[in-house]
Amino acid sequence: MQTLPLAVTANVARIRARTQSMIMAVVKADGYGHGAVTVARAAVAAGAGWLGTTSVAEASALRAAGLAVPILTWLHPSGIDADAAAAAGADVAVGSVAELDALLAQAASTVRVHLHVDTGMSRGGCPRGQWDELIALAWRGQQARRVRVVGVMGHLPRADQADPAANAPAVVGMQEAWQAVRAAGLRSPLAHLAATSGTLTDRATHFGMVRVGAGLVGIDPSGTVEMHGASRLTAPIVHTTAVPAGTPVGYAGAHVTDRATHLSVLPVGYADGIPRELSPQAGVEVRGRRFPVVGRVSMDQIVIDTGAQSFPVGTSATLFGPDGEATPTIGDWARWAATIPHTIVTGIGPRVKRSIA
């Protein structure tokens, strides 16, 4: 199995083969559950020239870890702290006239900003009807040396479809926004629109930079490119018992054994990020074989049916990993839970011990 840094390195190389644009490594949600600093260091070492976070606090943590490349933060759940952004040397995205106005009111020194425009997501970013007002305010702020506009950004609402025609309206919108910013005298800021799916499937979306998050840890939302899995989740068997046919398993006896078999308990449950609603195909790997998860997922435990085999306490089971074969993947768990791989890796709870191979 590849180590986490090697997997991230391989994924950045796969991204680089698809684009000539700069690469931003987005390490929000603690590096998609894999450790923001570890993923960031590996991505930068592999050639990523920028980092992306949700908050200035996350950017500050990366700076404290010694990462010196440009960092952009764009969600600001607690608002934009201009002083903290300046202290961290972090760029901030502003997605509304009100947000930029508030930033200008508090900025004691020049803050580097990216104008965040809505290119079809309707989920943040300045609405098209207010672009002129935002750009004019940004120009005044730049003249007053409170901000410096260095970027324009948007999002692709349909990139996962891996269809350039679905991306075309957002591409046109980004082109129009970038041209409007230039026409206002704000020079030629860096434009960026694509995340992992757009990067892998549509060069027209790349502009000057692409923002890759899920792809760093082996997830391609478009399902078109095989990436390198970056994580493994294991748990020890803590209890094993032999049961006859007709034995109910777990709460409400949602599963009943149809034969004499062995059941083993793993000490992970929905409090640890194991999806509670799973299809009957869900399973884990033990000693090279896959065994089904049976009964309801509990807060702290799941049960697997190991058939004729009885495993001693302490035997390691692999819930997911990059190996293939009997080992389930993150994608398998996403299918079993009728969700996306992102929710699997970001949902692993704090009780699960992390280690970096």
mmCIF file with all atom_site columns, N, CA, C and O in Angstrom, residues 262-303:
data_model
loop_
_atom_site.group_PDB
_atom_site.id
_atom_site.type_symbol
_atom_site.label_atom_id
_atom_site.label_alt_id
_atom_site.label_comp_id
_atom_site.label_asym_id
_atom_site.label_entity_id
_atom_site.label_seq_id
_atom_site.pdbx_PDB_ins_code
_atom_site.Cartn_x
_atom_site.Cartn_y
_atom_site.Cartn_z
_atom_site.occupancy
_atom_site.B_iso_or_equiv
_atom_site.pdbx_formal_charge
_atom_site.auth_seq_id
_atom_site.auth_comp_id
_atom_site.auth_asym_id
_atom_site.auth_atom_id
_atom_site.pdbx_PDB_model_num
ATOM 1   N N  . HIS A 1 262 ? -20.515 -17.813 12.782 1.00 0.00 ? 262 HIS A N  1
ATOM 2   C CA . HIS A 1 262 ? -19.757 -17.065 13.785 1.00 0.00 ? 262 HIS A CA 1
ATOM 3   C C  . HIS A 1 262 ? -19.979 -15.570 13.559 1.00 0.00 ? 262 HIS A C  1
ATOM 4   O O  . HIS A 1 262 ? -19.989 -15.105 12.415 1.00 0.00 ? 262 HIS A O  1
ATOM 5   N N  . LEU A 1 263 ? -20.139 -14.858 14.651 1.00 0.00 ? 263 LEU A N  1
ATOM 6   C CA . LEU A 1 263 ? -20.302 -13.409 14.604 1.00 0.00 ? 263 LEU A CA 1
ATOM 7   C C  . LEU A 1 263 ? -19.144 -12.753 15.342 1.00 0.00 ? 263 LEU A C  1
ATOM 8   O O  . LEU A 1 263 ? -18.728 -13.212 16.402 1.00 0.00 ? 263 LEU A O  1
ATOM 9   N N  . SER A 1 264 ? -18.630 -11.685 14.742 1.00 0.00 ? 264 SER A N  1
ATOM 10  C CA . SER A 1 264 ? -17.555 -10.927 15.387 1.00 0.00 ? 264 SER A CA 1
ATOM 11  C C  . SER A 1 264 ? -17.962 -9.465  15.490 1.00 0.00 ? 264 SER A C  1
ATOM 12  O O  . SER A 1 264 ? -18.633 -8.921  14.607 1.00 0.00 ? 264 SER A O  1
ATOM 13  N N  . VAL A 1 265 ? -17.538 -8.836  16.574 1.00 0.00 ? 265 VAL A N  1
ATOM 14  C CA . VAL A 1 265 ? -17.882 -7.444  16.850 1.00 0.00 ? 265 VAL A CA 1
ATOM 15  C C  . VAL A 1 265 ? -16.656 -6.562  16.634 1.00 0.00 ? 265 VAL A C  1
ATOM 16  O O  . VAL A 1 265 ? -15.560 -6.882  17.111 1.00 0.00 ? 265 VAL A O  1
ATOM 17  N N  . LEU A 1 266 ? -16.859 -5.445  15.925 1.00 0.00 ? 266 LEU A N  1
ATOM 18  C CA . LEU A 1 266 ? -15.820 -4.438  15.746 1.00 0.00 ? 266 LEU A CA 1
ATOM 19  C C  . LEU A 1 266 ? -16.225 -3.179  16.518 1.00 0.00 ? 266 LEU A C  1
ATOM 20  O O  . LEU A 1 266 ? -17.395 -2.769  16.464 1.00 0.00 ? 266 LEU A O  1
ATOM 21  N N  . PRO A 1 267 ? -15.293 -2.534  17.208 1.00 0.00 ? 267 PRO A N  1
ATOM 22  C CA . PRO A 1 267 ? -15.635 -1.399  18.081 1.00 0.00 ? 267 PRO A CA 1
ATOM 23  C C  . PRO A 1 267 ? -15.706 -0.058  17.360 1.00 0.00 ? 267 PRO A C  1
ATOM 24  O O  . PRO A 1 267 ? -15.091 0.931   17.755 1.00 0.00 ? 267 PRO A O  1
ATOM 25  N N  . VAL A 1 268 ? -16.471 -0.001  16.289 1.00 0.00 ? 268 VAL A N  1
ATOM 26  C CA . VAL A 1 268 ? -16.718 1.246   15.572 1.00 0.00 ? 268 VAL A CA 1
ATOM 27  C C  . VAL A 1 268 ? -18.199 1.297   15.212 1.00 0.00 ? 268 VAL A C  1
ATOM 28  O O  . VAL A 1 268 ? -18.811 0.261   14.935 1.00 0.00 ? 268 VAL A O  1
ATOM 29  N N  . GLY A 1 269 ? -18.751 2.501   15.223 1.00 0.00 ? 269 GLY A N  1
ATOM 30  C CA . GLY A 1 269 ? -20.159 2.642   14.900 1.00 0.00 ? 269 GLY A CA 1
ATOM 31  C C  . GLY A 1 269 ? -20.447 4.005   14.330 1.00 0.00 ? 269 GLY A C  1
ATOM 32  O O  . GLY A 1 269 ? -19.552 4.708   13.863 1.00 0.00 ? 269 GLY A O  1
ATOM 33  N N  . TYR A 1 270 ? -21.719 4.400   14.388 1.00 0.00 ? 270 TYR A N  1
ATOM 34  C CA . TYR A 1 270 ? -22.060 5.663   13.744 1.00 0.00 ? 270 TYR A CA 1
ATOM 35  C C  . TYR A 1 270 ? -21.457 6.861   14.457 1.00 0.00 ? 270 TYR A C  1
ATOM 36  O O  . TYR A 1 270 ? -21.262 7.921   13.855 1.00 0.00 ? 270 TYR A O  1
ATOM 37  N N  . ALA A 1 271 ? -21.082 6.733   15.734 1.00 0.00 ? 271 ALA A N  1
ATOM 38  C CA . ALA A 1 271 ? -20.375 7.819   16.408 1.00 0.00 ? 271 ALA A CA 1
ATOM 39  C C  . ALA A 1 271 ? -18.965 8.004   15.857 1.00 0.00 ? 271 ALA A C  1
ATOM 40  O O  . ALA A 1 271 ? -18.347 9.049   16.077 1.00 0.00 ? 271 ALA A O  1
ATOM 41  N N  . ASP A 1 272 ? -18.484 7.007   15.145 1.00 0.00 ? 272 ASP A N  1
ATOM 42  C CA . ASP A 1 272 ? -17.145 7.068   14.553 1.00 0.00 ? 272 ASP A CA 1
ATOM 43  C C  . ASP A 1 272 ? -17.191 7.356   13.057 1.00 0.00 ? 272 ASP A C  1
ATOM 44  O O  . ASP A 1 272 ? -16.160 7.379   12.390 1.00 0.00 ? 272 ASP A O  1
ATOM 45  N N  . GLY A 1 273 ? -18.392 7.541   12.519 1.00 0.00 ? 273 GLY A N  1
ATOM 46  C CA . GLY A 1 273 ? -18.525 7.853   11.103 1.00 0.00 ? 273 GLY A CA 1
ATOM 47  C C  . GLY A 1 273 ? -18.960 6.694   10.237 1.00 0.00 ? 273 GLY A C  1
ATOM 48  O O  . GLY A 1 273 ? -19.020 6.832   9.006  1.00 0.00 ? 273 GLY A O  1
ATOM 49  N N  . ILE A 1 274 ? -19.281 5.545   10.829 1.00 0.00 ? 274 ILE A N  1
ATOM 50  C CA . ILE A 1 274 ? -19.803 4.426   10.045 1.00 0.00 ? 274 ILE A CA 1
ATOM 51  C C  . ILE A 1 274 ? -21.266 4.721   9.718  1.00 0.00 ? 274 ILE A C  1
ATOM 52  O O  . ILE A 1 274 ? -22.077 4.905   10.625 1.00 0.00 ? 274 ILE A O  1
ATOM 53  N N  . PRO A 1 275 ? -21.635 4.800   8.449  1.00 0.00 ? 275 PRO A N  1
ATOM 54  C CA . PRO A 1 275 ? -23.025 5.151   8.119  1.00 0.00 ? 275 PRO A CA 1
ATOM 55  C C  . PRO A 1 275 ? -24.020 4.180   8.747  1.00 0.00 ? 275 PRO A C  1
ATOM 56  O O  . PRO A 1 275 ? -23.832 2.954   8.692  1.00 0.00 ? 275 PRO A O  1
ATOM 57  N N  . ARG A 1 276 ? -25.073 4.705   9.341  1.00 0.00 ? 276 ARG A N  1
ATOM 58  C CA . ARG A 1 276 ? -26.044 3.837   10.009 1.00 0.00 ? 276 ARG A CA 1
ATOM 59  C C  . ARG A 1 276 ? -26.895 3.066   9.011  1.00 0.00 ? 276 ARG A C  1
ATOM 60  O O  . ARG A 1 276 ? -27.240 1.908   9.249  1.00 0.00 ? 276 ARG A O  1
ATOM 61  N N  . GLU A 1 277 ? -27.217 3.714   7.892  1.00 0.00 ? 277 GLU A N  1
ATOM 62  C CA . GLU A 1 277 ? -28.038 3.049   6.893  1.00 0.00 ? 277 GLU A CA 1
ATOM 63  C C  . GLU A 1 277 ? -27.126 2.458   5.823  1.00 0.00 ? 277 GLU A C  1
ATOM 64  O O  . GLU A 1 277 ? -26.504 3.185   5.058  1.00 0.00 ? 277 GLU A O  1
ATOM 65  N N  . LEU A 1 278 ? -27.035 1.149   5.775  1.00 0.00 ? 278 LEU A N  1
ATOM 66  C CA . LEU A 1 278 ? -26.167 0.461   4.833  1.00 0.00 ? 278 LEU A CA 1
ATOM 67  C C  . LEU A 1 278 ? -26.957 -0.577  4.050  1.00 0.00 ? 278 LEU A C  1
ATOM 68  O O  . LEU A 1 278 ? -27.905 -1.178  4.572  1.00 0.00 ? 278 LEU A O  1
ATOM 69  N N  . SER A 1 279 ? -26.545 -0.810  2.815  1.00 0.00 ? 279 SER A N  1
ATOM 70  C CA . SER A 1 279 ? -27.155 -1.877  2.028  1.00 0.00 ? 279 SER A CA 1
ATOM 71  C C  . SER A 1 279 ? -26.636 -3.225  2.511  1.00 0.00 ? 279 SER A C  1
ATOM 72  O O  . SER A 1 279 ? -25.608 -3.311  3.190  1.00 0.00 ? 279 SER A O  1
ATOM 73  N N  . PRO A 1 280 ? -27.326 -4.317  2.170  1.00 0.00 ? 280 PRO A N  1
ATOM 74  C CA . PRO A 1 280 ? -26.871 -5.657  2.589  1.00 0.00 ? 280 PRO A CA 1
ATOM 75  C C  . PRO A 1 280 ? -25.514 -6.051  2.002  1.00 0.00 ? 280 PRO A C  1
ATOM 76  O O  . PRO A 1 280 ? -24.923 -7.033  2.446  1.00 0.00 ? 280 PRO A O  1
ATOM 77  N N  . GLN A 1 281 ? -25.018 -5.314  1.019  1.00 0.00 ? 281 GLN A N  1
ATOM 78  C CA . GLN A 1 281 ? -23.730 -5.635  0.410  1.00 0.00 ? 281 GLN A CA 1
ATOM 79  C C  . GLN A 1 281 ? -22.545 -5.161  1.243  1.00 0.00 ? 281 GLN A C  1
ATOM 80  O O  . GLN A 1 281 ? -21.401 -5.538  0.957  1.00 0.00 ? 281 GLN A O  1
ATOM 81  N N  . ALA A 1 282 ? -22.773 -4.371  2.275  1.00 0.00 ? 282 ALA A N  1
ATOM 82  C CA . ALA A 1 282 ? -21.676 -3.816  3.060  1.00 0.00 ? 282 ALA A CA 1
ATOM 83  C C  . ALA A 1 282 ? -20.862 -4.916  3.713  1.00 0.00 ? 282 ALA A C  1
ATOM 84  O O  . ALA A 1 282 ? -21.407 -5.911  4.222  1.00 0.00 ? 282 ALA A O  1
ATOM 85  N N  . GLY A 1 283 ? -19.544 -4.743  3.707  1.00 0.00 ? 283 GLY A N  1
ATOM 86  C CA . GLY A 1 283 ? -18.679 -5.754  4.299  1.00 0.00 ? 283 GLY A CA 1
ATOM 87  C C  . GLY A 1 283 ? -17.329 -5.187  4.674  1.00 0.00 ? 283 GLY A C  1
ATOM 88  O O  . GLY A 1 283 ? -17.002 -4.040  4.364  1.00 0.00 ? 283 GLY A O  1
ATOM 89  N N  . VAL A 1 284 ? -16.535 -5.998  5.349  1.00 0.00 ? 284 VAL A N  1
ATOM 90  C CA . VAL A 1 284 ? -15.173 -5.626  5.728  1.00 0.00 ? 284 VAL A CA 1
ATOM 91  C C  . VAL A 1 284 ? -14.246 -6.775  5.379  1.00 0.00 ? 284 VAL A C  1
ATOM 92  O O  . VAL A 1 284 ? -14.687 -7.921  5.161  1.00 0.00 ? 284 VAL A O  1
ATOM 93  N N  . GLU A 1 285 ? -12.957 -6.481  5.343  1.00 0.00 ? 285 GLU A N  1
ATOM 94  C CA . GLU A 1 285 ? -11.962 -7.500  5.003  1.00 0.00 ? 285 GLU A CA 1
ATOM 95  C C  . GLU A 1 285 ? -11.267 -7.999  6.261  1.00 0.00 ? 285 GLU A C  1
ATOM 96  O O  . GLU A 1 285 ? -10.867 -7.216  7.127  1.00 0.00 ? 285 GLU A O  1
ATOM 97  N N  . VAL A 1 286 ? -11.167 -9.322  6.369  1.00 0.00 ? 286 VAL A N  1
ATOM 98  C CA . VAL A 1 286 ? -10.401 -9.955  7.444  1.00 0.00 ? 286 VAL A CA 1
ATOM 99  C C  . VAL A 1 286 ? -9.562  -11.065 6.819  1.00 0.00 ? 286 VAL A C  1
ATOM 100 O O  . VAL A 1 286 ? -10.102 -11.972 6.167  1.00 0.00 ? 286 VAL A O  1
ATOM 101 N N  . ARG A 1 287 ? -8.271  -10.947 6.961  1.00 0.00 ? 287 ARG A N  1
ATOM 102 C CA . ARG A 1 287 ? -7.330  -11.964 6.466  1.00 0.00 ? 287 ARG A CA 1
ATOM 103 C C  . ARG A 1 287 ? -7.602  -12.363 5.011  1.00 0.00 ? 287 ARG A C  1
ATOM 104 O O  . ARG A 1 287 ? -7.663  -13.546 4.659  1.00 0.00 ? 287 ARG A O  1
ATOM 105 N N  . GLY A 1 288 ? -7.798  -11.349 4.194  1.00 0.00 ? 288 GLY A N  1
ATOM 106 C CA . GLY A 1 288 ? -7.912  -11.589 2.762  1.00 0.00 ? 288 GLY A CA 1
ATOM 107 C C  . GLY A 1 288 ? -9.281  -11.986 2.266  1.00 0.00 ? 288 GLY A C  1
ATOM 108 O O  . GLY A 1 288 ? -9.454  -12.242 1.066  1.00 0.00 ? 288 GLY A O  1
ATOM 109 N N  . ARG A 1 289 ? -10.295 -12.005 3.139  1.00 0.00 ? 289 ARG A N  1
ATOM 110 C CA . ARG A 1 289 ? -11.651 -12.325 2.717  1.00 0.00 ? 289 ARG A CA 1
ATOM 111 C C  . ARG A 1 289 ? -12.610 -11.218 3.167  1.00 0.00 ? 289 ARG A C  1
ATOM 112 O O  . ARG A 1 289 ? -12.378 -10.567 4.187  1.00 0.00 ? 289 ARG A O  1
ATOM 113 N N  . ARG A 1 290 ? -13.659 -11.024 2.394  1.00 0.00 ? 290 ARG A N  1
ATOM 114 C CA . ARG A 1 290 ? -14.664 -10.033 2.761  1.00 0.00 ? 290 ARG A CA 1
ATOM 115 C C  . ARG A 1 290 ? -15.832 -10.718 3.446  1.00 0.00 ? 290 ARG A C  1
ATOM 116 O O  . ARG A 1 290 ? -16.356 -11.723 2.949  1.00 0.00 ? 290 ARG A O  1
ATOM 117 N N  . PHE A 1 291 ? -16.246 -10.133 4.575  1.00 0.00 ? 291 PHE A N  1
ATOM 118 C CA . PHE A 1 291 ? -17.358 -10.670 5.343  1.00 0.00 ? 291 PHE A CA 1
ATOM 119 C C  . PHE A 1 291 ? -18.423 -9.586  5.526  1.00 0.00 ? 291 PHE A C  1
ATOM 120 O O  . PHE A 1 291 ? -18.103 -8.411  5.722  1.00 0.00 ? 291 PHE A O  1
ATOM 121 N N  . PRO A 1 292 ? -19.711 -9.973  5.470  1.00 0.00 ? 292 PRO A N  1
ATOM 122 C CA . PRO A 1 292 ? -20.774 -8.969  5.504  1.00 0.00 ? 292 PRO A CA 1
ATOM 123 C C  . PRO A 1 292 ? -20.989 -8.370  6.889  1.00 0.00 ? 292 PRO A C  1
ATOM 124 O O  . PRO A 1 292 ? -20.834 -9.028  7.918  1.00 0.00 ? 292 PRO A O  1
ATOM 125 N N  . VAL A 1 293 ? -21.376 -7.078  6.883  1.00 0.00 ? 293 VAL A N  1
ATOM 126 C CA . VAL A 1 293 ? -21.863 -6.419  8.092  1.00 0.00 ? 293 VAL A CA 1
ATOM 127 C C  . VAL A 1 293 ? -23.321 -6.835  8.260  1.00 0.00 ? 293 VAL A C  1
ATOM 128 O O  . VAL A 1 293 ? -24.108 -6.750  7.309  1.00 0.00 ? 293 VAL A O  1
ATOM 129 N N  . VAL A 1 294 ? -23.689 -7.284  9.455  1.00 0.00 ? 294 VAL A N  1
ATOM 130 C CA . VAL A 1 294 ? -25.062 -7.766  9.685  1.00 0.00 ? 294 VAL A CA 1
ATOM 131 C C  . VAL A 1 294 ? -25.668 -7.019  10.870 1.00 0.00 ? 294 VAL A C  1
ATOM 132 O O  . VAL A 1 294 ? -24.974 -6.613  11.792 1.00 0.00 ? 294 VAL A O  1
ATOM 133 N N  . GLY A 1 295 ? -26.974 -6.868  10.821 1.00 0.00 ? 295 GLY A N  1
ATOM 134 C CA . GLY A 1 295 ? -27.662 -6.139  11.890 1.00 0.00 ? 295 GLY A CA 1
ATOM 135 C C  . GLY A 1 295 ? -27.459 -4.643  11.742 1.00 0.00 ? 295 GLY A C  1
ATOM 136 O O  . GLY A 1 295 ? -26.767 -4.152  10.854 1.00 0.00 ? 295 GLY A O  1
ATOM 137 N N  . ARG A 1 296 ? -28.083 -3.897  12.622 1.00 0.00 ? 296 ARG A N  1
ATOM 138 C CA . ARG A 1 296 ? -27.993 -2.450  12.571 1.00 0.00 ? 296 ARG A CA 1
ATOM 139 C C  . ARG A 1 296 ? -26.628 -1.963  13.048 1.00 0.00 ? 296 ARG A C  1
ATOM 140 O O  . ARG A 1 296 ? -26.013 -2.562  13.932 1.00 0.00 ? 296 ARG A O  1
ATOM 141 N N  . VAL A 1 297 ? -26.185 -0.881  12.459 1.00 0.00 ? 297 VAL A N  1
ATOM 142 C CA . VAL A 1 297 ? -24.979 -0.211  12.954 1.00 0.00 ? 297 VAL A CA 1
ATOM 143 C C  . VAL A 1 297 ? -25.341 0.480   14.262 1.00 0.00 ? 297 VAL A C  1
ATOM 144 O O  . VAL A 1 297 ? -26.297 1.274   14.320 1.00 0.00 ? 297 VAL A O  1
ATOM 145 N N  . SER A 1 298 ? -24.599 0.176   15.318 1.00 0.00 ? 298 SER A N  1
ATOM 146 C CA . SER A 1 298 ? -24.827 0.808   16.613 1.00 0.00 ? 298 SER A CA 1
ATOM 147 C C  . SER A 1 298 ? -23.937 2.041   16.759 1.00 0.00 ? 298 SER A C  1
ATOM 148 O O  . SER A 1 298 ? -23.076 2.302   15.921 1.00 0.00 ? 298 SER A O  1
ATOM 149 N N  . MET A 1 299 ? -24.125 2.762   17.837 1.00 0.00 ? 299 MET A N  1
ATOM 150 C CA . MET A 1 299 ? -23.311 3.949   18.053 1.00 0.00 ? 299 MET A CA 1
ATOM 151 C C  . MET A 1 299 ? -21.821 3.605   18.104 1.00 0.00 ? 299 MET A C  1
ATOM 152 O O  . MET A 1 299 ? -20.980 4.337   17.565 1.00 0.00 ? 299 MET A O  1
ATOM 153 N N  . ASP A 1 300 ? -21.482 2.474   18.720 1.00 0.00 ? 300 ASP A N  1
ATOM 154 C CA . ASP A 1 300 ? -20.079 2.144   18.979 1.00 0.00 ? 300 ASP A CA 1
ATOM 155 C C  . ASP A 1 300 ? -19.638 0.814   18.374 1.00 0.00 ? 300 ASP A C  1
ATOM 156 O O  . ASP A 1 300 ? -18.482 0.432   18.553 1.00 0.00 ? 300 ASP A O  1
ATOM 157 N N  . GLN A 1 301 ? -20.509 0.094   17.700 1.00 0.00 ? 301 GLN A N  1
ATOM 158 C CA . GLN A 1 301 ? -20.176 -1.265  17.276 1.00 0.00 ? 301 GLN A CA 1
ATOM 159 C C  . GLN A 1 301 ? -20.856 -1.631  15.963 1.00 0.00 ? 301 GLN A C  1
ATOM 160 O O  . GLN A 1 301 ? -21.935 -1.124  15.646 1.00 0.00 ? 301 GLN A O  1
ATOM 161 N N  . ILE A 1 302 ? -20.215 -2.523  15.234 1.00 0.00 ? 302 ILE A N  1
ATOM 162 C CA . ILE A 1 302 ? -20.870 -3.237  14.145 1.00 0.00 ? 302 ILE A CA 1
ATOM 163 C C  . ILE A 1 302 ? -20.557 -4.722  14.316 1.00 0.00 ? 302 ILE A C  1
ATOM 164 O O  . ILE A 1 302 ? -19.584 -5.101  14.988 1.00 0.00 ? 302 ILE A O  1
ATOM 165 N N  . VAL A 1 303 ? -21.383 -5.547  13.687 1.00 0.00 ? 303 VAL A N  1
ATOM 166 C CA . VAL A 1 303 ? -21.216 -6.998  13.747 1.00 0.00 ? 303 VAL A CA 1
ATOM 167 C C  . VAL A 1 303 ? -20.981 -7.513  12.342 1.00 0.00 ? 303 VAL A C  1
ATOM 168 O O  . VAL A 1 303 ? -21.633 -7.076  11.388 1.00 0.00 ? 303 VAL A O  1
#
